Amino acid sequence: MPALIRPRSQPYVCDSCATPHAKWVGRCFSCSDWNSLVEVGESAGGRVPPADARPLSGLAPTGAEAVPTGLAEADRALGGGLVPGSVTLLGGEPGVGKSTFTLQLAAARAQASGRVLLVSAEESASQVRLRAGRLGAVHDNLWLGDDRAVEGIVSQLDRLQPALLIVDSIQTVHLVADEGAPGSLSQVRACAHRLVVEARTRGLAIVLVGHLTKDGSLAGPRTLEHVVDTVVELAGDRHHTLRLLRVVKHRFGPTDEIGLFEMGGDGLRSVDDPSRVFLADRALGVAGSVVLPAMEGHRTLLVEIQALVVRAATPHPRRSPQGLDVRRLALLLAVLERRTEVDLGALDVYATVVGGVQVTEPAADLPLALALVSATTGRRLASDTVAAGEVGLGGEVRQVVGIERRLNEAHRLGFRRAIVPATTPEVAVGLDVVRVSTVAEAVAVAGLLPGAAGEAGRDHVR
Ligand code: TYD
Ligand code: MG
């Protein structure tokens, strides 16, 4: 069990940003908040018995065995399931489906083996019961608690001896013994620390739900990332159905797996073939559309990148990316202006990833650049073509990770041609691989310049 120690020389901690301080000051020197320092109790800084260091070779390599939750995509992302005695933090924006996910996870685990205690501090027991009925998540082994005090939750652990505890959410429970206001940083941390101790001593798996703020950081729980063993994030656009379960940190397994779900009327369903979901509504024959075989962890998803340009209505043209990095878009516009004959300087530019996902990997550069040029010249890329590659400031097209996987996935879905970096190694894939070393070359081979032998579209900007 890790001792929860703070150096005795720094007995104060900022309640806003968690920076330790040697003495009390009126204003935190780190985040500049006023009156935010709180004294950390003696118990936290208590004495620790000396532990002698041992040679690494003398230790038995006992591994932590994950127990499957029974929810296939979650087990896949977590590298097999949840490890007894470990604590997992599940983050996500409000409304993304954390409560739905944890309820389904709880039911699946209860069905598989052992008791599950779900503490719903945000919704009433009857609300949860109603939802569970709709999700088919009612099970005798699934117990529901709505005690918001951690002390009360612990006494339920004594009574029920569950194998899994889920707390929804860590921001809405509180420790009676802690003086901080519910939801404050000191409360959130005190509750998490206490629950970590319970997990370790009982060999109990715990999932803590935490709300993410808009900028993507776990509000308050950010500091918990160090305390817990695993951090997973449920991501997706509220207005779209696809949800990604991403592992951000994992003490017991890989962090490059993801789980994919679709939110439906009966909760989250596993998605086995995500690329088909993304491309289902694709409009063929429209300029400004290019497909990228994107990588999420180990998985390849084919996503459509779209661009639209119109004459700017103001002297300051608008650059509006959705699901794409705004700085990457600006950089690509600059590269296109300098390294190709296409000038988008006086145009409003809209660029989006279809399906409500975020694609921030460098491989999106080339398809985005091609989509921008296509939208400007009105000439469209052949609809059976994909593109992937990073674009440098010199206009050079650089290699990206996992190119073989990407091409295989594109081939599987019926694409016949791929525009890739010149340095792409010889790969045995069933599609026509077109290697380019510059973005200008890519634009030319894609047939996007006026007068080229490509497919003409109708909607170019005059
Ligand atoms: P919820 O799990 O409450 O989100 P969170 O706990 O992350 O705030 O789910 C939020 C949304 O999911 C809600 O707007 C409705 C939708 N939803 C469905 O579409 N289908 C369902 O079966 C359920 C339970 C929810
Ligand atoms: Mg919720």
CSV table of C-alpha atoms and ligand atoms in Angstrom, one decimal:
chain,number,residue,atom,x,y,z
A,1,MET,CA,0.0,0.0,0.0
A,2,PRO,CA,1.5,3.4,-0.9
A,3,ALA,CA,1.9,5.7,2.1
A,4,LEU,CA,0.2,9.0,1.4
A,5,ILE,CA,2.8,11.3,2.5
A,6,ARG,CA,3.5,14.9,2.0
A,7,PRO,CA,6.9,16.2,3.0
A,8,ARG,CA,6.6,17.6,6.6
A,9,SER,CA,8.5,20.7,5.4
A,10,GLN,CA,5.5,21.6,3.3
A,11,PRO,CA,2.5,21.4,5.5
A,12,TYR,CA,0.2,23.7,3.4
A,13,VAL,CA,-1.3,23.0,0.1
A,14,CYS,CA,-3.2,25.2,-2.3
A,15,ASP,CA,-6.9,24.2,-2.6
A,16,SER,CA,-7.1,25.4,-6.2
A,17,CYS,CA,-4.0,24.0,-7.8
A,18,ALA,CA,-2.6,21.6,-5.2
A,19,THR,CA,0.8,23.2,-5.0
A,20,PRO,CA,2.5,22.4,-1.7
A,21,HIS,CA,3.8,25.4,0.4
A,22,ALA,CA,6.3,25.5,3.2
A,23,LYS,CA,4.4,28.2,5.1
A,24,TRP,CA,1.1,29.9,5.0
A,25,VAL,CA,0.8,32.8,2.6
A,26,GLY,CA,-2.2,34.9,1.6
A,27,ARG,CA,-1.8,34.1,-2.1
A,28,CYS,CA,-0.6,30.9,-3.9
A,29,PHE,CA,2.6,31.6,-5.7
A,30,SER,CA,1.7,29.1,-8.3
A,31,CYS,CA,-1.9,29.9,-9.4
A,32,SER,CA,-2.2,33.3,-7.7
A,33,ASP,CA,-5.4,32.5,-6.0
A,34,TRP,CA,-6.1,34.4,-2.8
A,35,ASN,CA,-6.7,32.6,0.5
A,36,SER,CA,-6.5,29.2,-1.0
A,37,LEU,CA,-3.9,27.6,1.2
A,38,VAL,CA,-5.1,24.9,3.6
A,39,GLU,CA,-3.2,23.1,6.3
A,40,VAL,CA,-2.7,19.5,5.7
A,41,GLY,CA,-3.6,17.4,8.7
A,42,GLU,CA,-0.9,15.6,10.8
A,43,SER,CA,-2.2,12.2,9.7
A,44,ALA,CA,-1.2,12.9,6.1
A,45,GLY,CA,2.3,13.7,7.2
A,46,GLY,CA,2.6,11.0,9.8
A,47,ARG,CA,5.7,8.9,10.4
A,48,VAL,CA,6.5,6.0,8.1
A,49,PRO,CA,8.3,2.9,9.2
A,50,PRO,CA,11.6,2.6,7.4
A,51,ALA,CA,11.5,0.2,4.5
A,52,ASP,CA,14.8,-1.3,3.3
A,53,ALA,CA,15.6,-1.1,-0.4
A,54,ARG,CA,16.0,-4.5,-2.1
A,55,PRO,CA,17.7,-5.7,-5.3
A,56,LEU,CA,15.2,-5.8,-8.1
A,57,SER,CA,16.3,-9.3,-9.1
A,58,GLY,CA,15.4,-10.6,-5.7
A,59,LEU,CA,11.7,-9.7,-6.1
A,60,ALA,CA,9.1,-12.1,-7.4
A,61,PRO,CA,7.5,-10.7,-10.6
A,62,THR,CA,3.9,-11.2,-9.5
A,63,GLY,CA,1.6,-9.6,-12.1
A,64,ALA,CA,-1.7,-8.1,-11.6
A,65,GLU,CA,-4.4,-10.2,-13.2
A,66,ALA,CA,-7.2,-8.2,-14.8
A,67,VAL,CA,-10.7,-9.6,-14.3
A,68,PRO,CA,-13.0,-9.2,-17.4
A,69,THR,CA,-15.9,-6.9,-16.9
A,70,GLY,CA,-18.0,-8.7,-19.5
A,71,LEU,CA,-18.3,-5.5,-21.6
A,72,ALA,CA,-16.2,-6.5,-24.6
A,73,GLU,CA,-15.1,-3.1,-25.8
A,74,ALA,CA,-14.2,-2.0,-22.3
A,75,ASP,CA,-12.2,-5.1,-21.7
A,76,ARG,CA,-10.4,-4.6,-25.0
A,77,ALA,CA,-9.4,-1.0,-24.1
A,78,LEU,CA,-8.4,-1.9,-20.6
A,79,GLY,CA,-6.2,-4.8,-21.7
A,80,GLY,CA,-8.4,-7.6,-20.3
A,81,GLY,CA,-10.6,-5.9,-17.6
A,82,LEU,CA,-10.2,-4.3,-14.2
A,83,VAL,CA,-7.5,-5.3,-11.8
A,84,PRO,CA,-8.6,-6.1,-8.2
A,85,GLY,CA,-7.2,-3.6,-5.8
A,86,SER,CA,-6.8,-0.9,-8.5
A,87,VAL,CA,-8.5,2.4,-9.0
A,88,THR,CA,-9.7,3.6,-12.4
A,89,LEU,CA,-10.7,7.2,-13.1
A,90,LEU,CA,-13.3,7.5,-15.9
A,91,GLY,CA,-13.3,11.1,-17.3
A,92,GLY,CA,-15.6,12.7,-19.9
A,93,GLU,CA,-17.6,15.8,-20.6
A,94,PRO,CA,-21.1,16.1,-19.1
A,95,GLY,CA,-23.6,14.2,-21.2
A,96,VAL,CA,-21.1,12.1,-23.1
A,97,GLY,CA,-22.5,8.9,-21.4
A,98,LYS,CA,-20.4,8.2,-18.3
A,99,SER,CA,-23.3,7.2,-16.2
A,100,THR,CA,-24.7,5.0,-19.0
A,101,PHE,CA,-21.4,3.4,-19.5
A,102,THR,CA,-20.8,2.7,-15.8
A,103,LEU,CA,-24.3,1.3,-15.3
A,104,GLN,CA,-23.7,-1.1,-18.2
A,105,LEU,CA,-20.3,-2.0,-16.9
A,106,ALA,CA,-21.7,-2.7,-13.5
A,107,ALA,CA,-24.4,-4.9,-14.9
A,108,ALA,CA,-22.0,-6.8,-17.1
A,109,ARG,CA,-19.7,-7.4,-14.1
A,110,ALA,CA,-22.5,-8.4,-11.8
A,111,GLN,CA,-23.7,-10.9,-14.4
A,112,ALA,CA,-20.2,-12.3,-14.9
A,113,SER,CA,-19.3,-12.8,-11.2
A,114,GLY,CA,-19.3,-11.1,-7.8
A,115,ARG,CA,-21.2,-8.3,-6.4
A,116,VAL,CA,-21.1,-4.7,-7.7
A,117,LEU,CA,-21.9,-1.6,-5.7
A,118,LEU,CA,-22.8,1.4,-7.8
A,119,VAL,CA,-22.9,4.6,-5.8
A,120,SER,CA,-25.0,7.1,-7.7
A,121,ALA,CA,-24.4,10.5,-6.0
A,122,GLU,CA,-25.7,12.5,-9.0
A,123,GLU,CA,-29.0,10.8,-9.7
A,124,SER,CA,-31.7,9.4,-7.4
A,125,ALA,CA,-32.0,5.6,-7.0
A,126,SER,CA,-35.4,5.6,-8.8
A,127,GLN,CA,-33.8,7.4,-11.8
A,128,VAL,CA,-31.1,4.9,-12.0
A,129,ARG,CA,-33.6,2.0,-11.7
A,130,LEU,CA,-35.6,3.4,-14.5
A,131,ARG,CA,-32.5,3.7,-16.7
A,132,ALA,CA,-31.3,0.3,-15.7
A,133,GLY,CA,-34.6,-1.2,-16.8
A,134,ARG,CA,-34.3,0.4,-20.2
A,135,LEU,CA,-30.7,-0.8,-20.6
A,136,GLY,CA,-31.4,-4.3,-19.5
A,137,ALA,CA,-29.0,-3.7,-16.6
A,138,VAL,CA,-31.1,-5.0,-13.7
A,139,HIS,CA,-29.3,-7.8,-11.8
A,140,ASP,CA,-29.5,-9.3,-8.3
A,141,ASN,CA,-25.8,-8.9,-7.9
A,142,LEU,CA,-25.9,-5.2,-8.7
A,143,TRP,CA,-26.4,-3.0,-5.6
A,144,LEU,CA,-27.3,0.6,-5.7
A,145,GLY,CA,-26.2,3.1,-3.1
A,146,ASP,CA,-27.0,6.8,-2.9
A,147,ASP,CA,-25.0,7.7,0.2
A,148,ARG,CA,-22.8,10.8,-0.7
A,149,ALA,CA,-20.5,10.4,2.3
A,150,VAL,CA,-17.5,8.3,1.7
A,151,GLU,CA,-17.6,7.0,5.3
A,152,GLY,CA,-21.1,5.6,4.5
A,153,ILE,CA,-19.9,4.1,1.3
A,154,VAL,CA,-17.1,2.3,3.2
A,155,SER,CA,-19.6,0.9,5.7
A,156,GLN,CA,-21.6,-0.5,2.7
A,157,LEU,CA,-18.3,-2.1,1.5
A,158,ASP,CA,-18.1,-3.8,4.8
A,159,ARG,CA,-21.6,-5.1,4.6
A,160,LEU,CA,-21.7,-6.1,0.9
A,161,GLN,CA,-18.1,-7.1,0.2
A,162,PRO,CA,-18.4,-6.3,-3.5
A,163,ALA,CA,-15.8,-7.1,-6.1
A,164,LEU,CA,-16.3,-3.8,-7.9
A,165,LEU,CA,-17.3,-0.3,-6.6
A,166,ILE,CA,-18.3,2.4,-8.9
A,167,VAL,CA,-18.6,6.0,-7.7
A,168,ASP,CA,-20.5,8.4,-9.9
A,169,SER,CA,-19.1,10.9,-9.5
A,170,ILE,CA,-16.0,11.7,-7.4
A,171,GLN,CA,-17.0,15.4,-7.4
A,172,THR,CA,-20.4,14.8,-5.8
A,173,VAL,CA,-19.3,12.6,-2.8
A,174,HIS,CA,-17.6,14.0,0.2
A,175,LEU,CA,-15.6,12.9,3.2
A,176,VAL,CA,-17.3,14.0,6.4
A,177,ALA,CA,-13.9,14.2,8.1
A,178,ASP,CA,-12.6,16.7,5.6
A,179,GLU,CA,-13.5,20.3,6.1
A,180,GLY,CA,-13.4,21.4,2.5
A,181,ALA,CA,-16.7,22.2,0.7
A,182,PRO,CA,-18.1,19.3,-1.4
A,183,GLY,CA,-16.6,19.4,-4.9
A,184,SER,CA,-13.6,21.4,-3.8
A,185,LEU,CA,-10.1,20.2,-4.7
A,186,SER,CA,-9.3,19.2,-1.1
A,187,GLN,CA,-12.5,17.1,-0.9
A,188,VAL,CA,-12.0,15.4,-4.2
A,189,ARG,CA,-8.5,14.5,-3.3
A,190,ALA,CA,-9.4,13.4,0.2
A,191,CYS,CA,-12.2,11.2,-1.1
A,192,ALA,CA,-10.0,9.6,-3.7
A,193,HIS,CA,-7.2,9.0,-1.3
A,194,ARG,CA,-9.5,7.3,1.1
A,195,LEU,CA,-11.0,5.1,-1.6
A,196,VAL,CA,-7.6,4.2,-3.0
A,197,VAL,CA,-6.7,2.9,0.5
A,198,GLU,CA,-9.9,0.9,0.6
A,199,ALA,CA,-9.2,-0.6,-2.9
A,200,ARG,CA,-5.7,-1.6,-1.8
A,201,THR,CA,-6.6,-3.2,1.5
A,202,ARG,CA,-9.7,-5.0,0.2
A,203,GLY,CA,-8.4,-6.1,-3.2
A,204,LEU,CA,-11.4,-4.2,-4.5
A,205,ALA,CA,-11.6,-2.8,-8.0
A,206,ILE,CA,-12.9,0.8,-8.0
A,207,VAL,CA,-14.1,3.0,-10.9
A,208,LEU,CA,-14.4,6.7,-10.1
A,209,VAL,CA,-16.3,8.9,-12.5
A,210,GLY,CA,-14.9,12.4,-13.0
A,211,HIS,CA,-16.3,15.3,-15.1
A,212,LEU,CA,-14.0,16.8,-17.6
A,213,THR,CA,-14.1,20.5,-18.3
A,214,LYS,CA,-14.3,22.0,-21.8
A,215,ASP,CA,-10.6,22.4,-22.2
A,216,GLY,CA,-10.2,18.7,-21.7
A,217,SER,CA,-8.8,18.7,-18.2
A,218,LEU,CA,-10.4,16.8,-15.4
A,219,ALA,CA,-11.7,19.6,-13.2
A,220,GLY,CA,-10.4,19.0,-9.7
A,221,PRO,CA,-9.7,15.3,-10.4
A,222,ARG,CA,-6.8,16.4,-12.6
A,223,THR,CA,-4.5,15.9,-9.6
A,224,LEU,CA,-6.0,12.4,-9.1
A,225,GLU,CA,-4.3,11.2,-12.2
A,226,HIS,CA,-1.2,10.5,-10.1
A,227,VAL,CA,-3.2,8.8,-7.4
A,228,VAL,CA,-5.1,6.3,-9.5
A,229,ASP,CA,-3.8,3.4,-11.4
A,230,THR,CA,-5.7,3.9,-14.6
A,231,VAL,CA,-7.2,6.9,-16.4
A,232,VAL,CA,-9.7,6.3,-19.1
A,233,GLU,CA,-11.7,8.9,-21.0
A,234,LEU,CA,-15.0,8.6,-22.7
A,235,ALA,CA,-14.9,10.9,-25.7
A,236,GLY,CA,-17.3,11.8,-28.5
A,237,ASP,CA,-19.6,14.6,-29.6
A,238,ARG,CA,-22.9,14.8,-27.8
A,239,HIS,CA,-24.7,15.3,-31.1
A,240,HIS,CA,-23.2,12.3,-32.7
A,241,THR,CA,-23.6,8.7,-31.7
A,242,LEU,CA,-20.0,7.4,-31.7
A,243,ARG,CA,-18.1,7.2,-28.4
A,244,LEU,CA,-14.4,6.4,-27.9
A,245,LEU,CA,-13.1,4.9,-24.7
A,246,ARG,CA,-9.4,5.9,-24.6
A,247,VAL,CA,-6.9,4.7,-22.0
A,248,VAL,CA,-4.8,7.7,-21.0
A,249,LYS,CA,-2.7,6.1,-18.3
A,250,HIS,CA,-2.5,2.4,-17.3
A,251,ARG,CA,-0.3,0.9,-14.7
A,252,PHE,CA,-1.3,-2.7,-15.7
A,253,GLY,CA,-1.3,-2.7,-19.4
A,254,PRO,CA,-1.0,-0.8,-22.7
A,255,THR,CA,-2.4,2.6,-23.3
A,256,ASP,CA,-2.8,2.4,-27.0
A,257,GLU,CA,-6.0,0.4,-27.2
A,258,ILE,CA,-9.4,2.0,-27.6
A,259,GLY,CA,-13.0,0.8,-27.2
A,260,LEU,CA,-15.7,2.0,-29.6
A,261,PHE,CA,-19.3,2.3,-28.8
A,262,GLU,CA,-22.4,3.7,-30.4
A,263,MET,CA,-25.0,5.5,-28.3
A,264,GLY,CA,-28.4,4.2,-29.1
A,265,GLY,CA,-31.9,4.2,-27.4
A,266,ASP,CA,-30.8,1.2,-25.4
A,267,GLY,CA,-27.5,2.5,-24.2
A,268,LEU,CA,-24.0,2.0,-25.6
A,269,ARG,CA,-23.4,-0.8,-28.1
A,270,SER,CA,-20.0,-2.1,-29.2
A,271,VAL,CA,-19.0,-1.1,-32.7
A,272,ASP,CA,-17.1,-3.7,-34.5
A,273,ASP,CA,-16.6,-2.0,-37.8
A,274,PRO,CA,-16.1,1.7,-37.1
A,275,SER,CA,-14.9,2.7,-40.5
A,276,ARG,CA,-18.2,1.7,-42.1
A,277,VAL,CA,-20.0,3.8,-39.5
A,278,PHE,CA,-17.9,6.9,-40.4
A,279,LEU,CA,-18.3,6.5,-44.1
A,280,ALA,CA,-21.9,5.4,-44.2
A,281,ASP,CA,-23.4,8.8,-45.2
A,282,ARG,CA,-20.5,9.9,-47.4
A,283,ALA,CA,-21.7,12.0,-50.4
A,284,LEU,CA,-19.7,11.0,-53.4
A,285,GLY,CA,-18.7,13.4,-56.2
A,286,VAL,CA,-18.4,16.5,-54.0
A,287,ALA,CA,-15.3,18.6,-54.1
A,288,GLY,CA,-13.5,19.2,-50.8
A,289,SER,CA,-13.8,15.6,-49.5
A,290,VAL,CA,-10.8,13.4,-48.8
A,291,VAL,CA,-10.7,10.1,-46.7
A,292,LEU,CA,-8.0,9.6,-44.2
A,293,PRO,CA,-7.2,6.2,-42.7
A,294,ALA,CA,-6.7,7.5,-39.2
A,295,MET,CA,-5.1,5.7,-36.3
A,296,GLU,CA,-6.5,5.6,-32.8
A,297,GLY,CA,-4.3,3.5,-30.7
A,298,HIS,CA,-3.9,0.3,-32.5
A,299,ARG,CA,-7.1,0.7,-34.5
A,300,THR,CA,-7.6,2.2,-37.9
A,301,LEU,CA,-10.6,4.2,-38.6
A,302,LEU,CA,-11.4,5.7,-42.0
A,303,VAL,CA,-12.7,9.2,-41.6
A,304,GLU,CA,-13.8,11.8,-44.1
A,305,ILE,CA,-12.2,15.2,-43.9
A,306,GLN,CA,-14.2,17.9,-45.6
A,307,ALA,CA,-13.3,21.5,-46.6
A,308,LEU,CA,-15.5,24.3,-47.9
A,309,VAL,CA,-14.2,27.7,-49.0
A,310,VAL,CA,-16.2,30.8,-49.8
A,311,ARG,CA,-15.3,34.3,-50.6
A,312,ALA,CA,-14.6,36.1,-47.4
A,313,ALA,CA,-17.2,38.6,-46.4
A,314,THR,CA,-14.9,40.6,-44.3
A,315,PRO,CA,-11.2,41.7,-44.6
A,316,HIS,CA,-10.4,39.1,-42.0
A,317,PRO,CA,-11.1,35.7,-43.6
A,318,ARG,CA,-12.6,33.1,-41.3
A,319,ARG,CA,-10.7,29.9,-40.4
A,320,SER,CA,-13.1,27.5,-38.8
A,321,PRO,CA,-11.9,23.9,-38.2
A,322,GLN,CA,-14.1,21.3,-36.4
A,323,GLY,CA,-12.4,18.2,-35.0
A,324,LEU,CA,-9.1,19.5,-36.5
A,325,ASP,CA,-6.4,21.6,-34.9
A,326,VAL,CA,-6.8,25.3,-35.7
A,327,ARG,CA,-3.0,25.8,-35.8
A,328,ARG,CA,-2.5,22.9,-38.2
A,329,LEU,CA,-5.1,24.4,-40.5
A,330,ALA,CA,-3.4,27.8,-40.4
A,331,LEU,CA,0.0,26.2,-41.1
A,332,LEU,CA,-1.4,24.2,-44.1
A,333,LEU,CA,-3.0,27.3,-45.6
A,334,ALA,CA,0.4,29.1,-45.3
A,335,VAL,CA,2.2,26.1,-46.9
A,336,LEU,CA,-0.3,25.9,-49.7
A,337,GLU,CA,0.1,29.6,-50.4
A,338,ARG,CA,3.9,29.4,-50.6
A,339,ARG,CA,4.4,25.9,-52.1
A,340,THR,CA,1.6,25.4,-54.5
A,341,GLU,CA,-0.3,27.6,-57.0
A,342,VAL,CA,-3.4,27.6,-54.8
A,343,ASP,CA,-4.0,30.8,-52.8
A,344,LEU,CA,-6.7,30.7,-50.1
A,345,GLY,CA,-5.7,34.0,-48.5
A,346,ALA,CA,-8.9,35.8,-49.3
A,347,LEU,CA,-11.3,33.0,-48.6
A,348,ASP,CA,-13.3,31.9,-45.6
A,349,VAL,CA,-12.2,28.3,-44.8
A,350,TYR,CA,-14.3,25.7,-43.1
A,351,ALA,CA,-12.8,22.3,-42.4
A,352,THR,CA,-14.3,19.4,-40.5
A,353,VAL,CA,-14.0,15.8,-39.6
A,354,VAL,CA,-17.3,14.0,-40.3
A,355,GLY,CA,-18.7,12.0,-37.4
A,356,GLY,CA,-17.9,14.3,-34.5
A,357,VAL,CA,-14.5,12.9,-33.8
A,358,GLN,CA,-11.2,14.7,-33.2
A,359,VAL,CA,-8.3,14.0,-35.5
A,360,THR,CA,-5.2,15.7,-34.3
A,361,GLU,CA,-2.6,13.3,-35.7
A,362,PRO,CA,-0.1,14.7,-38.2
A,363,ALA,CA,-1.3,12.2,-40.8
A,364,ALA,CA,-4.3,14.3,-41.3
A,365,ASP,CA,-2.2,17.1,-42.9
A,366,LEU,CA,-2.1,15.7,-46.4
A,367,PRO,CA,-5.8,14.8,-46.7
A,368,LEU,CA,-6.7,18.2,-45.2
A,369,ALA,CA,-4.4,20.0,-47.7
A,370,LEU,CA,-5.9,18.1,-50.6
A,371,ALA,CA,-9.5,18.8,-49.3
A,372,LEU,CA,-8.7,22.5,-49.1
A,373,VAL,CA,-7.3,22.6,-52.7
A,374,SER,CA,-10.1,20.5,-54.0
A,375,ALA,CA,-12.6,22.9,-52.4
A,376,THR,CA,-10.9,25.8,-53.9
A,377,THR,CA,-10.4,24.6,-57.5
A,378,GLY,CA,-13.7,22.6,-57.5
A,379,ARG,CA,-12.0,19.5,-58.8
A,380,ARG,CA,-12.6,16.5,-56.8
A,381,LEU,CA,-10.4,13.6,-55.7
A,382,ALA,CA,-11.5,10.2,-57.0
A,383,SER,CA,-13.8,8.8,-54.4
A,384,ASP,CA,-11.8,5.5,-54.2
A,385,THR,CA,-8.7,7.3,-53.0
A,386,VAL,CA,-7.4,7.9,-49.5
A,387,ALA,CA,-4.5,10.0,-48.4
A,388,ALA,CA,-2.2,10.1,-45.3
A,389,GLY,CA,0.9,12.1,-44.6
A,390,GLU,CA,2.4,14.8,-42.5
A,391,VAL,CA,3.2,18.1,-44.3
A,392,GLY,CA,6.3,20.1,-43.3
A,393,LEU,CA,6.8,23.8,-43.7
A,394,GLY,CA,8.9,23.2,-46.8
A,395,GLY,CA,5.8,21.6,-48.4
A,396,GLU,CA,7.5,18.1,-48.0
A,397,VAL,CA,5.3,15.1,-47.2
A,398,ARG,CA,6.6,13.1,-44.3
A,399,GLN,CA,6.1,9.6,-43.1
A,400,VAL,CA,3.5,8.7,-40.5
A,401,VAL,CA,3.1,5.8,-38.1
A,402,GLY,CA,1.3,2.6,-39.0
A,403,ILE,CA,1.1,3.2,-42.8
A,404,GLU,CA,0.7,-0.5,-43.6
A,405,ARG,CA,-2.2,-0.9,-41.2
A,406,ARG,CA,-3.8,2.2,-42.6
A,407,LEU,CA,-3.5,0.9,-46.2
A,408,ASN,CA,-4.8,-2.5,-45.3
A,409,GLU,CA,-7.9,-1.0,-43.7
A,410,ALA,CA,-8.5,1.2,-46.7
A,411,HIS,CA,-8.2,-1.8,-49.0
A,412,ARG,CA,-10.6,-3.8,-46.8
A,413,LEU,CA,-13.2,-1.1,-47.3
A,414,GLY,CA,-12.9,-1.1,-51.0
A,415,PHE,CA,-10.6,1.9,-51.6
A,416,ARG,CA,-8.3,1.4,-54.6
A,417,ARG,CA,-5.7,4.1,-54.4
A,418,ALA,CA,-3.7,5.8,-51.7
A,419,ILE,CA,-1.6,8.9,-51.8
A,420,VAL,CA,1.2,8.5,-49.3
A,421,PRO,CA,4.7,9.9,-48.4
A,422,ALA,CA,7.5,9.0,-50.9
A,423,THR,CA,9.4,7.3,-48.1
A,424,THR,CA,6.7,4.7,-47.5
A,425,PRO,CA,8.3,1.3,-47.4
A,426,GLU,CA,7.3,-1.4,-49.9
A,427,VAL,CA,4.2,-2.9,-48.4
A,428,ALA,CA,2.2,-5.8,-49.6
A,429,VAL,CA,-1.3,-4.2,-49.9
A,430,GLY,CA,-3.9,-4.7,-52.4
A,431,LEU,CA,-4.3,-1.1,-53.5
A,432,ASP,CA,-2.4,1.2,-55.8
A,433,VAL,CA,0.1,3.1,-53.7
A,434,VAL,CA,1.0,6.6,-55.1
A,435,ARG,CA,4.1,8.1,-53.5
A,436,VAL,CA,4.6,11.8,-53.3
A,437,SER,CA,7.4,13.9,-51.8
A,438,THR,CA,5.8,17.3,-51.8
A,439,VAL,CA,2.3,18.6,-51.3
A,440,ALA,CA,2.4,20.2,-54.8
A,441,GLU,CA,3.1,16.8,-56.2
A,442,ALA,CA,0.2,15.4,-54.3
A,443,VAL,CA,-2.1,18.1,-55.6
A,444,ALA,CA,-1.0,17.3,-59.1
A,445,VAL,CA,-1.3,13.5,-58.9
A,446,ALA,CA,-4.7,13.9,-57.3
A,447,GLY,CA,-5.8,15.9,-60.4
A,448,LEU,CA,-6.9,18.9,-58.4
A,449,LEU,CA,-5.5,21.7,-60.5
A,450,PRO,CA,-7.6,23.5,-63.1
A,451,GLY,CA,-7.1,21.8,-66.5
A,452,ALA,CA,-5.9,18.6,-64.9
A,453,ALA,CA,-7.3,15.3,-66.1
A,454,GLY,CA,-9.1,14.7,-62.8
A,455,GLU,CA,-12.8,14.7,-62.2
A,456,ALA,CA,-14.3,18.1,-62.5
A,457,GLY,CA,-16.8,19.3,-59.8
A,458,ARG,CA,-19.2,22.1,-60.2
A,459,ASP,CA,-18.8,24.0,-57.0
A,460,HIS,CA,-15.6,25.9,-57.3
A,461,VAL,CA,-15.1,29.4,-56.0
A,462,ARG,CA,-15.2,32.1,-58.7
B,1,TYD,P1,-25.2,10.1,-19.3
B,1,TYD,O1,-24.7,8.7,-19.2
B,1,TYD,O2,-26.2,10.6,-18.3
B,1,TYD,O3,-24.0,11.1,-19.4
B,1,TYD,P2,-22.9,11.6,-18.3
B,1,TYD,O4,-23.1,10.7,-17.1
B,1,TYD,O5,-21.6,11.5,-19.0
B,1,TYD,O6,-23.3,13.0,-18.0
B,1,TYD,O7,-25.8,10.1,-20.8
B,1,TYD,C1,-26.1,11.3,-21.4
B,1,TYD,C2,-26.8,11.2,-22.7
B,1,TYD,O8,-26.9,9.9,-23.3
B,1,TYD,C3,-28.2,11.7,-22.5
B,1,TYD,O9,-28.3,12.9,-23.1
B,1,TYD,C4,-29.1,10.7,-23.2
B,1,TYD,C5,-28.2,9.8,-23.9
B,1,TYD,N1,-28.6,8.4,-23.8
B,1,TYD,C6,-29.0,7.7,-24.9
B,1,TYD,O10,-29.0,8.3,-26.0
B,1,TYD,N2,-29.4,6.4,-24.8
B,1,TYD,C7,-29.5,5.8,-23.7
B,1,TYD,O11,-29.9,4.6,-23.6
B,1,TYD,C8,-29.1,6.5,-22.5
B,1,TYD,C9,-29.2,5.8,-21.1
B,1,TYD,C10,-28.7,7.8,-22.6
B,2,MG,MG,-23.7,11.2,-15.2
